[in-house]
Coordinates of C-alpha atoms in Angstrom, one line a residue:
M1 CA -90.7 -64.2 -1.8
S2 CA -89.8 -62.0 -4.7
G3 CA -87.5 -63.0 -7.5
Q4 CA -84.7 -60.8 -6.2
E5 CA -85.1 -62.4 -2.7
N6 CA -85.1 -65.9 -4.3
L7 CA -81.9 -65.0 -6.1
G8 CA -80.4 -63.7 -2.9
Q9 CA -81.2 -66.9 -1.1
R10 CA -79.7 -69.0 -3.9
A11 CA -76.6 -66.8 -3.7
F12 CA -76.5 -67.3 0.0
E13 CA -76.6 -71.1 -0.4
K14 CA -73.9 -71.0 -3.1
A15 CA -71.7 -69.0 -0.8
C16 CA -72.2 -71.5 1.9
R17 CA -71.0 -74.2 -0.5
N18 CA -67.9 -72.0 -1.3
E19 CA -69.1 -71.5 -4.9
G20 CA -68.5 -68.4 -6.9
L21 CA -71.1 -65.7 -7.5
T22 CA -72.3 -64.0 -10.7
P23 CA -72.5 -60.2 -10.6
E24 CA -76.3 -60.5 -10.3
E25 CA -76.0 -63.0 -7.4
S26 CA -73.5 -60.8 -5.7
Q27 CA -76.0 -57.8 -5.8
A28 CA -78.9 -60.0 -4.7
L29 CA -76.9 -61.3 -1.8
A30 CA -76.1 -57.8 -0.7
A31 CA -79.7 -56.8 -0.9
S32 CA -81.2 -59.8 0.9
H33 CA -78.5 -60.6 3.5
G34 CA -76.6 -57.3 3.8
V35 CA -73.3 -58.8 2.9
M36 CA -71.3 -57.9 -0.2
I37 CA -69.2 -60.7 -1.7
P38 CA -67.6 -59.6 -5.0
P39 CA -68.4 -61.8 -8.0
T40 CA -66.3 -64.9 -8.4
V41 CA -64.4 -64.2 -5.1
L42 CA -65.2 -67.6 -3.8
I43 CA -64.2 -69.5 -7.0
K44 CA -61.2 -71.7 -6.6
T45 CA -59.2 -73.6 -9.2
E46 CA -59.7 -77.4 -9.3
E47 CA -56.3 -77.9 -7.7
E48 CA -57.2 -75.5 -4.8
I49 CA -60.5 -77.2 -4.3
S50 CA -58.8 -80.6 -4.2
R51 CA -56.3 -79.3 -1.6
T52 CA -59.0 -77.7 0.5
K53 CA -61.2 -80.9 0.5
E54 CA -58.2 -83.0 1.4
R55 CA -57.4 -80.7 4.3
V56 CA -61.0 -80.8 5.5
K57 CA -60.8 -84.6 5.3
Q58 CA -57.6 -84.6 7.3
V59 CA -58.8 -82.3 10.0
V60 CA -62.5 -83.3 10.3
G61 CA -62.9 -86.7 8.8
D62 CA -59.9 -88.8 9.6
V63 CA -59.0 -90.1 13.0
Q64 CA -55.4 -90.9 13.7
P65 CA -54.6 -94.6 14.2
D66 CA -53.0 -94.0 17.6
I67 CA -56.3 -92.5 18.7
E68 CA -58.3 -95.5 17.4
D69 CA -56.1 -97.8 19.4
M70 CA -56.9 -96.2 22.7
S71 CA -59.9 -97.2 24.8
K72 CA -62.8 -94.8 24.3
E73 CA -62.6 -93.8 28.0
T74 CA -59.0 -93.0 27.6
Q75 CA -59.6 -91.0 24.4
V76 CA -62.2 -88.9 26.2
E77 CA -60.0 -88.4 29.2
K78 CA -57.3 -87.1 27.0
K79 CA -59.6 -84.8 25.2
I80 CA -61.0 -83.5 28.5
A81 CA -57.5 -82.6 29.6
Q82 CA -56.9 -80.8 26.4
I83 CA -60.1 -78.7 26.6
E84 CA -59.7 -77.8 30.2
E85 CA -56.1 -76.8 29.8
A86 CA -56.9 -74.8 26.7
F87 CA -59.7 -73.0 28.5
T88 CA -57.4 -72.2 31.4
T89 CA -55.1 -70.4 29.0
F90 CA -58.1 -68.9 27.0
E91 CA -59.5 -67.4 30.2
Q92 CA -56.2 -66.0 31.3
T93 CA -55.8 -64.2 28.0
F94 CA -59.4 -63.3 27.3
M95 CA -60.6 -61.9 30.6
P96 CA -58.2 -59.0 30.9
L97 CA -59.1 -58.0 27.4
M98 CA -62.8 -58.2 28.2
E99 CA -62.4 -56.2 31.4
Q100 CA -60.6 -53.4 29.5
S101 CA -63.1 -53.2 26.7
V102 CA -66.5 -54.0 28.1
Q103 CA -68.2 -51.6 30.5
T104 CA -71.8 -53.1 30.5
P105 CA -72.2 -55.4 33.6
E106 CA -74.7 -57.7 32.0
L107 CA -72.4 -58.3 29.0
R108 CA -69.4 -58.9 31.3
V109 CA -71.3 -61.5 33.2
A110 CA -72.6 -63.2 30.0
L111 CA -69.1 -63.3 28.5
A112 CA -67.6 -64.8 31.6
N113 CA -70.2 -67.5 32.0
P114 CA -68.8 -70.0 29.5
F115 CA -65.5 -70.1 31.5
H116 CA -67.5 -70.6 34.7
I117 CA -69.3 -73.5 33.2
I118 CA -66.1 -75.2 32.0
N119 CA -64.5 -74.6 35.4
A120 CA -67.6 -75.8 37.4
N121 CA -67.6 -79.0 35.4
R122 CA -64.1 -80.0 36.5
S123 CA -65.7 -81.3 39.7
N124 CA -68.2 -83.5 37.8
P125 CA -67.2 -87.2 38.4
L126 CA -69.3 -88.1 35.3
R127 CA -67.8 -85.6 32.8
N128 CA -66.3 -88.6 30.9
F129 CA -69.4 -89.9 29.0
E130 CA -67.8 -93.4 28.6
R131 CA -67.5 -93.6 32.4
A132 CA -71.1 -92.3 32.7
K133 CA -72.3 -95.0 30.4
N134 CA -70.5 -97.7 32.4
K135 CA -72.0 -96.4 35.6
A136 CA -75.5 -96.3 34.1
Q137 CA -75.1 -99.9 32.9
A138 CA -73.9 -101.1 36.3
H139 CA -77.1 -99.6 37.9
D140 CA -79.4 -100.8 35.1
L141 CA -80.3 -97.2 34.2
P142 CA -80.7 -95.4 30.8
V143 CA -77.7 -93.2 30.5
E144 CA -79.9 -90.3 29.6
A145 CA -81.7 -90.6 33.0
L146 CA -78.4 -90.6 34.8
M147 CA -77.2 -87.5 33.0
L148 CA -80.4 -85.7 33.4
S149 CA -80.3 -86.4 37.2
L150 CA -77.0 -84.6 37.7
P151 CA -77.9 -82.0 40.3
N152 CA -75.5 -79.2 39.3
P153 CA -77.0 -77.4 36.3
R154 CA -73.5 -76.6 35.0
H155 CA -72.4 -80.2 34.9
F156 CA -72.2 -82.0 31.5
A157 CA -70.2 -84.8 30.0
Y158 CA -67.6 -84.9 27.2
A159 CA -67.9 -87.5 24.4
I160 CA -65.9 -88.2 21.3
E161 CA -68.2 -88.5 18.3
P162 CA -66.2 -88.2 15.1
Q163 CA -68.8 -89.7 12.7
A164 CA -71.7 -87.6 13.8
L165 CA -69.7 -84.4 13.8
A166 CA -67.9 -85.1 10.5
E167 CA -71.3 -85.3 8.7
H168 CA -71.7 -81.6 9.5
G169 CA -68.1 -80.7 9.1
A170 CA -68.1 -79.7 12.8
M171 CA -65.6 -80.0 15.6
I172 CA -68.1 -79.5 18.4
G173 CA -71.8 -80.1 19.1
Y174 CA -74.1 -80.3 22.2
S175 CA -76.7 -83.0 22.8
P176 CA -79.3 -81.7 25.3
L177 CA -80.9 -84.9 26.2
H178 CA -77.6 -86.6 27.1
R179 CA -76.0 -83.4 28.4
I180 CA -72.9 -84.2 26.4
L181 CA -70.5 -81.9 24.6
A182 CA -69.5 -84.0 21.5
V183 CA -66.0 -83.4 20.4
H184 CA -64.1 -84.5 17.3
P185 CA -60.8 -86.3 18.1
N186 CA -59.0 -83.7 16.0
W187 CA -60.3 -80.7 18.0
D188 CA -57.3 -78.5 18.3
P189 CA -56.7 -76.8 21.7
Q190 CA -54.5 -74.2 20.0
N191 CA -57.1 -73.2 17.4
T192 CA -59.1 -70.1 18.1
L193 CA -62.2 -71.1 16.3
D194 CA -62.2 -74.6 17.8
R195 CA -62.1 -72.9 21.3
F196 CA -64.9 -70.6 20.3
G197 CA -66.9 -73.6 19.2
V198 CA -66.9 -74.9 22.8
Y199 CA -67.6 -71.3 24.1
H200 CA -70.7 -71.2 21.8
E201 CA -72.1 -74.5 23.0
T202 CA -71.8 -73.6 26.7
V203 CA -74.4 -70.8 26.0
H204 CA -76.9 -73.5 24.9
M205 CA -76.1 -75.4 28.2
M206 CA -77.2 -72.3 30.2
H207 CA -80.5 -72.0 28.3
Q208 CA -81.3 -75.7 28.5
A209 CA -80.5 -75.8 32.2
V210 CA -83.3 -73.2 32.7
H211 CA -85.7 -75.2 30.5
R212 CA -84.9 -78.4 32.5
S213 CA -85.4 -76.7 35.9
K214 CA -88.8 -75.3 34.9
N215 CA -90.3 -78.3 33.3
M216 CA -88.3 -81.5 32.9
E217 CA -91.2 -83.3 31.2
S218 CA -91.4 -80.6 28.6
F219 CA -87.7 -80.6 28.1
V220 CA -87.5 -84.4 27.5
R221 CA -90.5 -84.4 25.3
F222 CA -89.1 -81.6 23.1
Y223 CA -85.6 -83.0 22.6
A224 CA -86.7 -86.7 22.4
G225 CA -89.1 -85.8 19.6
E226 CA -88.2 -85.2 16.0
R227 CA -84.6 -84.2 15.2
N228 CA -83.5 -80.9 13.7
R229 CA -85.3 -78.7 16.2
V230 CA -83.8 -75.5 17.4
V231 CA -85.0 -73.0 19.9
I232 CA -83.9 -69.9 17.9
D233 CA -83.6 -67.6 21.0
E234 CA -80.7 -69.7 22.0
E235 CA -79.0 -69.2 18.7
Y236 CA -79.4 -65.5 18.8
D237 CA -77.7 -65.4 22.2
A238 CA -75.0 -68.0 21.4
Y239 CA -73.9 -66.3 18.2
A240 CA -74.1 -62.8 19.7
L241 CA -71.9 -63.8 22.6
E242 CA -69.5 -65.6 20.3
L243 CA -69.3 -62.5 18.1
E244 CA -68.8 -60.2 21.0
A245 CA -66.0 -62.5 22.3
I246 CA -64.3 -62.8 18.9
D247 CA -64.4 -59.0 18.6
I248 CA -62.8 -58.7 21.9
Q249 CA -60.1 -61.1 20.9
L250 CA -59.6 -59.0 17.7
E251 CA -59.5 -55.8 19.7
G252 CA -62.6 -54.4 18.1
E253 CA -61.8 -55.2 14.5
L254 CA -65.3 -56.5 13.7
R255 CA -67.2 -53.6 15.2
R256 CA -64.9 -51.0 13.6
S257 CA -65.3 -52.5 10.1
V258 CA -69.1 -52.6 10.3
A259 CA -69.3 -49.2 11.8
V260 CA -67.7 -47.7 8.7
G261 CA -69.9 -49.7 6.4
K262 CA -67.4 -52.3 5.4
P263 CA -68.1 -56.0 6.0
P264 CA -65.2 -57.7 7.9
D265 CA -62.6 -59.1 5.5
P266 CA -62.5 -62.9 5.8
N267 CA -58.9 -63.1 4.6
R268 CA -57.7 -60.6 7.2
I269 CA -59.6 -62.3 10.0
M270 CA -58.3 -65.7 8.9
E271 CA -54.8 -64.4 9.2
M272 CA -55.4 -62.5 12.5
L273 CA -56.9 -65.6 14.2
H274 CA -54.4 -68.1 12.5
L275 CA -57.3 -70.3 11.2
R276 CA -57.2 -73.4 9.0
E277 CA -58.4 -73.2 5.5
D278 CA -61.3 -75.6 6.3
Q279 CA -62.6 -72.9 8.7
R280 CA -63.1 -70.3 6.0
I281 CA -66.8 -71.2 5.5
P282 CA -67.8 -71.2 9.2
L283 CA -65.8 -68.0 9.7
T284 CA -67.5 -66.4 6.7
M285 CA -70.9 -67.2 8.2
L286 CA -69.9 -65.6 11.5
L287 CA -68.8 -62.5 9.7
W288 CA -72.1 -62.3 7.9
F289 CA -73.8 -62.4 11.3
A290 CA -71.3 -59.8 12.5
S291 CA -72.3 -57.5 9.7
R292 CA -75.9 -57.6 10.9
Y293 CA -75.2 -57.6 14.6
F294 CA -72.6 -54.8 14.9
P295 CA -72.5 -51.9 15.6
H296 CA -75.8 -51.6 17.3
G297 CA -76.6 -55.1 18.6
K298 CA -76.6 -55.8 22.3
I299 CA -77.3 -58.9 24.3
H300 CA -81.0 -59.6 24.2
Q301 CA -81.5 -56.5 22.0
Y302 CA -80.9 -57.8 18.5
P303 CA -81.3 -56.0 15.2
K304 CA -84.1 -57.3 13.1
T305 CA -81.6 -57.9 10.2
Y306 CA -79.5 -60.1 12.6
I307 CA -82.5 -62.1 13.7
E308 CA -83.6 -62.6 10.1
L309 CA -80.1 -63.8 9.0
V310 CA -79.8 -66.3 11.9
D311 CA -83.3 -67.6 11.1
R312 CA -82.5 -68.0 7.5
T313 CA -79.3 -69.8 8.2
C314 CA -81.0 -72.3 10.6
L315 CA -83.8 -72.9 8.1
H316 CA -81.2 -73.4 5.3
D317 CA -79.5 -76.0 7.5
G318 CA -82.8 -77.9 7.8
F319 CA -83.9 -76.9 11.3
H320 CA -87.5 -76.4 12.5
L321 CA -87.6 -73.2 14.5
F322 CA -89.1 -72.7 17.9
R323 CA -89.1 -69.9 20.4
Y324 CA -89.7 -69.9 24.1
G325 CA -93.3 -68.9 24.8
P326 CA -94.8 -67.0 27.8
D327 CA -94.6 -70.1 29.9
S328 CA -90.9 -70.7 28.9
Q329 CA -91.9 -73.7 26.8
P330 CA -90.8 -74.0 23.2
V331 CA -93.5 -73.2 20.6
P332 CA -93.2 -73.3 16.8
Y333 CA -92.0 -70.1 15.3
K334 CA -92.3 -68.7 11.9
S335 CA -89.4 -66.5 10.9
L336 CA -90.1 -62.8 10.3

């Protein structure tokens, strides 16, 4: 890696930490990642940093006392109701926009699939993970075995996992081996990016259902092994669909910006989507991806620059990269 590329990577890491950039770092970031962030644009005053950190702590780190007092099963049941109701509203508003703006049948199907998964899971009697654990215990079964035996590939369980998610500043995560969608108690059904977090994770569910169906032994061995593994094909698809869906929600704002050579403006998108300040960093990452994906990216036909940026981001986050091989089994992958 050249000195300029090293500087670009360091600038990328600083931007991820919400730190300001020097003019040289700004130029190197543009050269290496294709995103122009003006020097010092991310610098905040100490007072602003304190307020932001406090807000992140309130939203992601703290769990309200009334939630702590509930039984875990009741907590999960309440969160399931929130998510399912939110996705009913989300689908009602999103699908008409999608039908107006998307002509490609393959993309239409892909964009609708997350809603189909959430809806199909409503009939799953074990969608409350606390209930699933109790059932597994009653039958002297490992809960993983019970969850992996669910016959419907679209079925999964919801779980509330505040500590594990807070470590990553996340509201949502998916555990393949347990087939659980981990949700933070403070996940907000009214928040656009929180909803898109669920949307993103359902794409992983689809991929992993295929992997399970083809070779359960391989699936278990892969996900029961070392942590921090990612099948990067899944990330290309999940982020691409998320970007396409967000662009539809924004009535083409992302695609238009990139088409005229301007990276999408985080401040403008924050305002348009009514996001929280603690969501600025994840949004900025998505907009970097958007600047590489649009205007020529298509589902399963990804620009090289988009692939490279997703690879770099996952490597930066400490993941070991894999890709699906010719036999549909994950094999180690070295980024381009």
